[in-house]
Amino acid sequence: MTAELLHSSIPGVKLEHATAMTDNPVKLVRPKRHGDARGWFTETYNRDTFAALGISCVFVQDNHSLSGPAFTLRGLHFQAPPRAQDKLVRCIRGRIFDVAVDVRRGSPTYGRWVGAELSAENGDQLFIPVGFAHGFVTLEPDCEVTYKCSDTYAPDADGGLSWDDPDIAVDWPLPPGRTPELSAKDGRQPSLVGFDSPFPYDGRPLGPLA
């Protein structure tokens, strides 16, 4: 992973060598791969290992998406309490830029974001806890993304924010002048201004991913 695709709106930090940090609510996890002449094997989820990283939620639903065109953007999404979701995201085909935005009311990092490239090649995963909006943009055609959720889908609790909200200002890695491929729903998500967040602050500010 290059530093250019490991970004943040947290000022004064240099993001390069990413690791899972137990004191940061959003975590970049790099499962170890064991290789030989046949290929490699990796453990993508282990309850005890993840608990040691500060990820102790119980996952109850797995999702899988395919995005055909390059620069397809999905987000920014969340599910409101009492049906809020922790998510563990990985890309199993292609490359994506994955983003988490702090939307916890009263947080000193409210509206700030972090993002990282996830790919089939690097095997990295991003853990996005309750209280953060999530989105990603694909960086090449035919990307497949899977993610684990700590609650099942609840349409009545579904929410979102605009992908290009200037108050959030995610630095999406789009070509100059390129508008991403969006669903009609994501093209009309509301802005952060006037957003009445249903998520309380838990005392852990958003930090860098490295």
Tab-separated table of C-alpha atoms in Angstrom:
chain	number	residue	atom	x	y	z
A	1	MET	CA	0.000	0.000	0.000
A	2	THR	CA	1.276	3.435	-0.852
A	3	ALA	CA	0.949	6.399	1.450
A	4	GLU	CA	-0.949	8.211	-1.324
A	5	LEU	CA	-3.875	5.822	-0.839
A	6	LEU	CA	-3.880	5.890	2.946
A	7	HIS	CA	-5.494	9.203	3.763
A	8	SER	CA	-7.083	11.114	6.621
A	9	SER	CA	-8.592	14.475	7.490
A	10	ILE	CA	-6.874	14.252	10.889
A	11	PRO	CA	-4.256	17.036	10.774
A	12	GLY	CA	-0.549	16.613	11.457
A	13	VAL	CA	-0.208	12.868	10.902
A	14	LYS	CA	1.807	10.868	8.401
A	15	LEU	CA	0.011	7.719	7.315
A	16	GLU	CA	2.239	5.014	5.915
A	17	HIS	CA	2.752	1.738	7.768
A	18	ALA	CA	-0.770	0.801	8.797
A	19	THR	CA	-1.513	-1.559	11.661
A	20	ALA	CA	-4.518	-2.348	13.816
A	21	MET	CA	-4.465	-0.019	16.821
A	22	THR	CA	-6.547	-0.974	19.850
A	23	ASP	CA	-7.030	2.646	20.988
A	24	ASN	CA	-8.448	3.852	17.666
A	25	PRO	CA	-12.145	3.171	16.993
A	26	VAL	CA	-11.512	2.614	13.257
A	27	LYS	CA	-8.916	-0.083	12.655
A	28	LEU	CA	-6.929	-1.221	9.638
A	29	VAL	CA	-6.306	-4.950	10.017
A	30	ARG	CA	-3.651	-6.823	8.044
A	31	PRO	CA	-4.140	-10.590	8.384
A	32	LYS	CA	-0.946	-12.581	7.957
A	33	ARG	CA	-0.626	-14.712	4.846
A	34	HIS	CA	1.193	-18.054	4.959
A	35	GLY	CA	2.573	-18.934	1.531
A	36	ASP	CA	4.313	-21.797	-0.225
A	37	ALA	CA	4.685	-23.107	-3.764
A	38	ARG	CA	0.935	-23.724	-4.007
A	39	GLY	CA	-0.098	-20.187	-3.085
A	40	TRP	CA	-1.094	-18.843	0.332
A	41	PHE	CA	-3.526	-19.276	3.224
A	42	THR	CA	-4.892	-16.564	5.488
A	43	GLU	CA	-7.275	-16.400	8.422
A	44	THR	CA	-9.573	-13.475	7.616
A	45	TYR	CA	-11.473	-13.571	10.887
A	46	ASN	CA	-10.803	-15.146	14.274
A	47	ARG	CA	-12.902	-14.107	17.259
A	48	ASP	CA	-10.053	-14.277	19.779
A	49	THR	CA	-7.486	-12.546	17.575
A	50	PHE	CA	-9.878	-9.728	16.766
A	51	ALA	CA	-10.881	-9.349	20.421
A	52	ALA	CA	-7.211	-8.767	21.243
A	53	LEU	CA	-7.306	-5.884	18.741
A	54	GLY	CA	-10.325	-4.371	20.481
A	55	ILE	CA	-12.918	-5.796	18.074
A	56	SER	CA	-15.263	-7.863	20.218
A	57	CYS	CA	-18.626	-7.386	18.488
A	58	VAL	CA	-20.611	-10.393	17.287
A	59	PHE	CA	-21.099	-10.447	13.518
A	60	VAL	CA	-24.485	-11.747	12.335
A	61	GLN	CA	-24.658	-10.935	8.611
A	62	ASP	CA	-22.222	-11.153	5.691
A	63	ASN	CA	-22.713	-9.040	2.541
A	64	HIS	CA	-21.097	-9.311	-0.896
A	65	SER	CA	-21.229	-6.660	-3.629
A	66	LEU	CA	-20.004	-6.487	-7.227
A	67	SER	CA	-19.362	-3.084	-8.818
A	68	GLY	CA	-18.862	-3.288	-12.591
A	69	PRO	CA	-17.576	0.123	-13.702
A	70	ALA	CA	-14.397	1.599	-12.292
A	71	PHE	CA	-15.012	4.590	-10.009
A	72	THR	CA	-18.318	3.279	-8.727
A	73	LEU	CA	-18.970	4.960	-5.383
A	74	ARG	CA	-21.179	3.530	-2.651
A	75	GLY	CA	-21.853	5.703	0.395
A	76	LEU	CA	-21.777	7.344	2.752
A	77	HIS	CA	-23.986	4.913	4.688
A	78	PHE	CA	-24.894	4.035	8.262
A	79	GLN	CA	-27.625	2.221	10.153
A	80	ALA	CA	-29.103	4.111	13.107
A	81	PRO	CA	-29.598	2.808	16.663
A	82	PRO	CA	-31.021	0.566	17.931
A	83	ARG	CA	-30.070	-1.307	14.727
A	84	ALA	CA	-26.615	0.240	14.332
A	85	GLN	CA	-23.898	-1.873	12.714
A	86	ASP	CA	-20.196	-2.452	13.183
A	87	LYS	CA	-18.658	-3.446	9.838
A	88	LEU	CA	-15.548	-5.360	8.816
A	89	VAL	CA	-14.816	-4.659	5.148
A	90	ARG	CA	-12.468	-6.338	2.682
A	91	CYS	CA	-12.023	-6.365	-1.081
A	92	ILE	CA	-11.729	-9.824	-2.623
A	93	ARG	CA	-11.391	-8.737	-6.259
A	94	GLY	CA	-9.843	-5.529	-7.574
A	95	ARG	CA	-9.070	-2.416	-5.498
A	96	ILE	CA	-11.180	0.068	-3.558
A	97	PHE	CA	-10.609	3.178	-1.458
A	98	ASP	CA	-12.578	2.618	1.754
A	99	VAL	CA	-13.627	5.472	4.052
A	100	ALA	CA	-15.023	5.942	7.575
A	101	VAL	CA	-16.465	9.292	8.752
A	102	ASP	CA	-16.948	10.159	12.434
A	103	VAL	CA	-20.617	11.107	12.981
A	104	ARG	CA	-20.779	10.748	16.782
A	105	ARG	CA	-22.341	13.849	18.321
A	106	GLY	CA	-19.964	15.614	20.687
A	107	SER	CA	-16.885	13.915	19.251
A	108	PRO	CA	-13.823	16.189	18.937
A	109	THR	CA	-13.252	14.555	15.549
A	110	TYR	CA	-16.864	14.898	14.354
A	111	GLY	CA	-16.987	15.072	10.558
A	112	ARG	CA	-13.377	13.892	10.181
A	113	TRP	CA	-12.559	10.861	8.087
A	114	VAL	CA	-9.919	8.215	7.466
A	115	GLY	CA	-9.486	6.014	4.422
A	116	ALA	CA	-7.322	3.225	3.054
A	117	GLU	CA	-6.895	1.174	-0.079
A	118	LEU	CA	-8.216	-2.365	0.282
A	119	SER	CA	-7.455	-4.873	-2.440
A	120	ALA	CA	-7.429	-8.549	-3.244
A	121	GLU	CA	-3.655	-8.236	-3.434
A	122	ASN	CA	-2.977	-6.630	-0.045
A	123	GLY	CA	-5.711	-8.485	1.890
A	124	ASP	CA	-6.229	-5.543	4.256
A	125	GLN	CA	-9.518	-5.083	6.098
A	126	LEU	CA	-11.120	-1.974	7.604
A	127	PHE	CA	-13.152	-2.199	10.806
A	128	ILE	CA	-15.774	0.546	10.971
A	129	PRO	CA	-17.587	0.745	14.314
A	130	VAL	CA	-21.009	2.060	15.230
A	131	GLY	CA	-20.996	5.851	15.006
A	132	PHE	CA	-19.191	6.096	11.678
A	133	ALA	CA	-20.567	6.507	8.168
A	134	HIS	CA	-19.005	4.201	5.583
A	135	GLY	CA	-18.345	4.435	1.880
A	136	PHE	CA	-15.972	3.277	-0.830
A	137	VAL	CA	-15.030	3.985	-4.421
A	138	THR	CA	-13.753	1.294	-6.768
A	139	LEU	CA	-10.396	1.921	-8.433
A	140	GLU	CA	-10.754	-0.576	-11.277
A	141	PRO	CA	-13.561	-2.495	-13.019
A	142	ASP	CA	-15.376	-5.491	-11.558
A	143	CYS	CA	-14.534	-5.047	-7.886
A	144	GLU	CA	-16.020	-7.416	-5.338
A	145	VAL	CA	-16.359	-6.380	-1.708
A	146	THR	CA	-17.465	-8.451	1.264
A	147	TYR	CA	-18.240	-7.191	4.721
A	148	LYS	CA	-19.409	-8.548	8.024
A	149	CYS	CA	-22.088	-6.696	10.032
A	150	SER	CA	-22.992	-6.825	13.720
A	151	ASP	CA	-26.731	-6.458	12.990
A	152	THR	CA	-28.971	-7.468	10.130
A	153	TYR	CA	-30.216	-4.978	7.564
A	154	ALA	CA	-33.058	-2.780	8.832
A	155	PRO	CA	-34.544	-0.539	6.101
A	156	ASP	CA	-36.254	1.735	8.625
A	157	ALA	CA	-32.875	2.480	10.255
A	158	ASP	CA	-31.030	3.096	6.984
A	159	GLY	CA	-29.295	6.487	6.729
A	160	GLY	CA	-26.596	8.316	4.844
A	161	LEU	CA	-24.675	11.484	4.054
A	162	SER	CA	-23.584	13.042	0.782
A	163	TRP	CA	-20.400	11.543	-0.666
A	164	ASP	CA	-19.164	15.000	-1.736
A	165	ASP	CA	-20.218	17.023	1.310
A	166	PRO	CA	-17.751	19.951	1.501
A	167	ASP	CA	-17.855	19.903	5.306
A	168	ILE	CA	-16.553	16.322	5.279
A	169	ALA	CA	-14.363	16.772	2.187
A	170	VAL	CA	-13.328	13.181	1.590
A	171	ASP	CA	-10.332	13.132	-0.752
A	172	TRP	CA	-11.724	10.496	-3.100
A	173	PRO	CA	-9.030	9.280	-5.562
A	174	LEU	CA	-11.012	10.148	-8.688
A	175	PRO	CA	-9.472	11.255	-11.996
A	176	PRO	CA	-9.704	15.027	-12.579
A	177	GLY	CA	-13.213	15.985	-13.646
A	178	ARG	CA	-14.544	12.463	-13.160
A	179	THR	CA	-17.951	12.032	-11.535
A	180	PRO	CA	-18.322	8.637	-9.870
A	181	GLU	CA	-20.961	6.090	-10.766
A	182	LEU	CA	-23.701	6.531	-8.150
A	183	SER	CA	-27.070	5.054	-7.313
A	184	ALA	CA	-30.013	7.461	-7.408
A	185	LYS	CA	-30.220	7.156	-3.631
A	186	ASP	CA	-26.555	8.023	-3.051
A	187	GLY	CA	-26.842	10.947	-5.437
A	188	ARG	CA	-29.341	12.661	-3.137
A	189	GLN	CA	-28.063	11.895	0.366
A	190	PRO	CA	-28.273	14.849	2.825
A	191	SER	CA	-25.395	17.018	3.990
A	192	LEU	CA	-23.727	17.120	7.393
A	193	VAL	CA	-25.163	20.595	8.034
A	194	GLY	CA	-28.351	20.128	10.008
A	195	PHE	CA	-27.709	16.414	10.532
A	196	ASP	CA	-29.096	15.300	13.898
A	197	SER	CA	-26.761	12.450	14.737
A	198	PRO	CA	-28.312	9.514	16.609
A	199	PHE	CA	-24.852	8.317	17.686
A	200	PRO	CA	-23.364	9.300	21.079
A	201	TYR	CA	-19.652	9.890	21.557
A	202	ASP	CA	-17.964	7.024	23.437
A	203	GLY	CA	-14.844	8.907	24.564
A	204	ARG	CA	-12.496	7.639	21.849
A	205	PRO	CA	-11.548	10.275	19.251
A	206	LEU	CA	-10.786	9.177	15.726
A	207	GLY	CA	-7.069	8.761	15.151
A	208	PRO	CA	-4.876	7.908	12.168
A	209	LEU	CA	-4.665	4.392	10.797
A	210	ALA	CA	-0.907	4.207	11.428
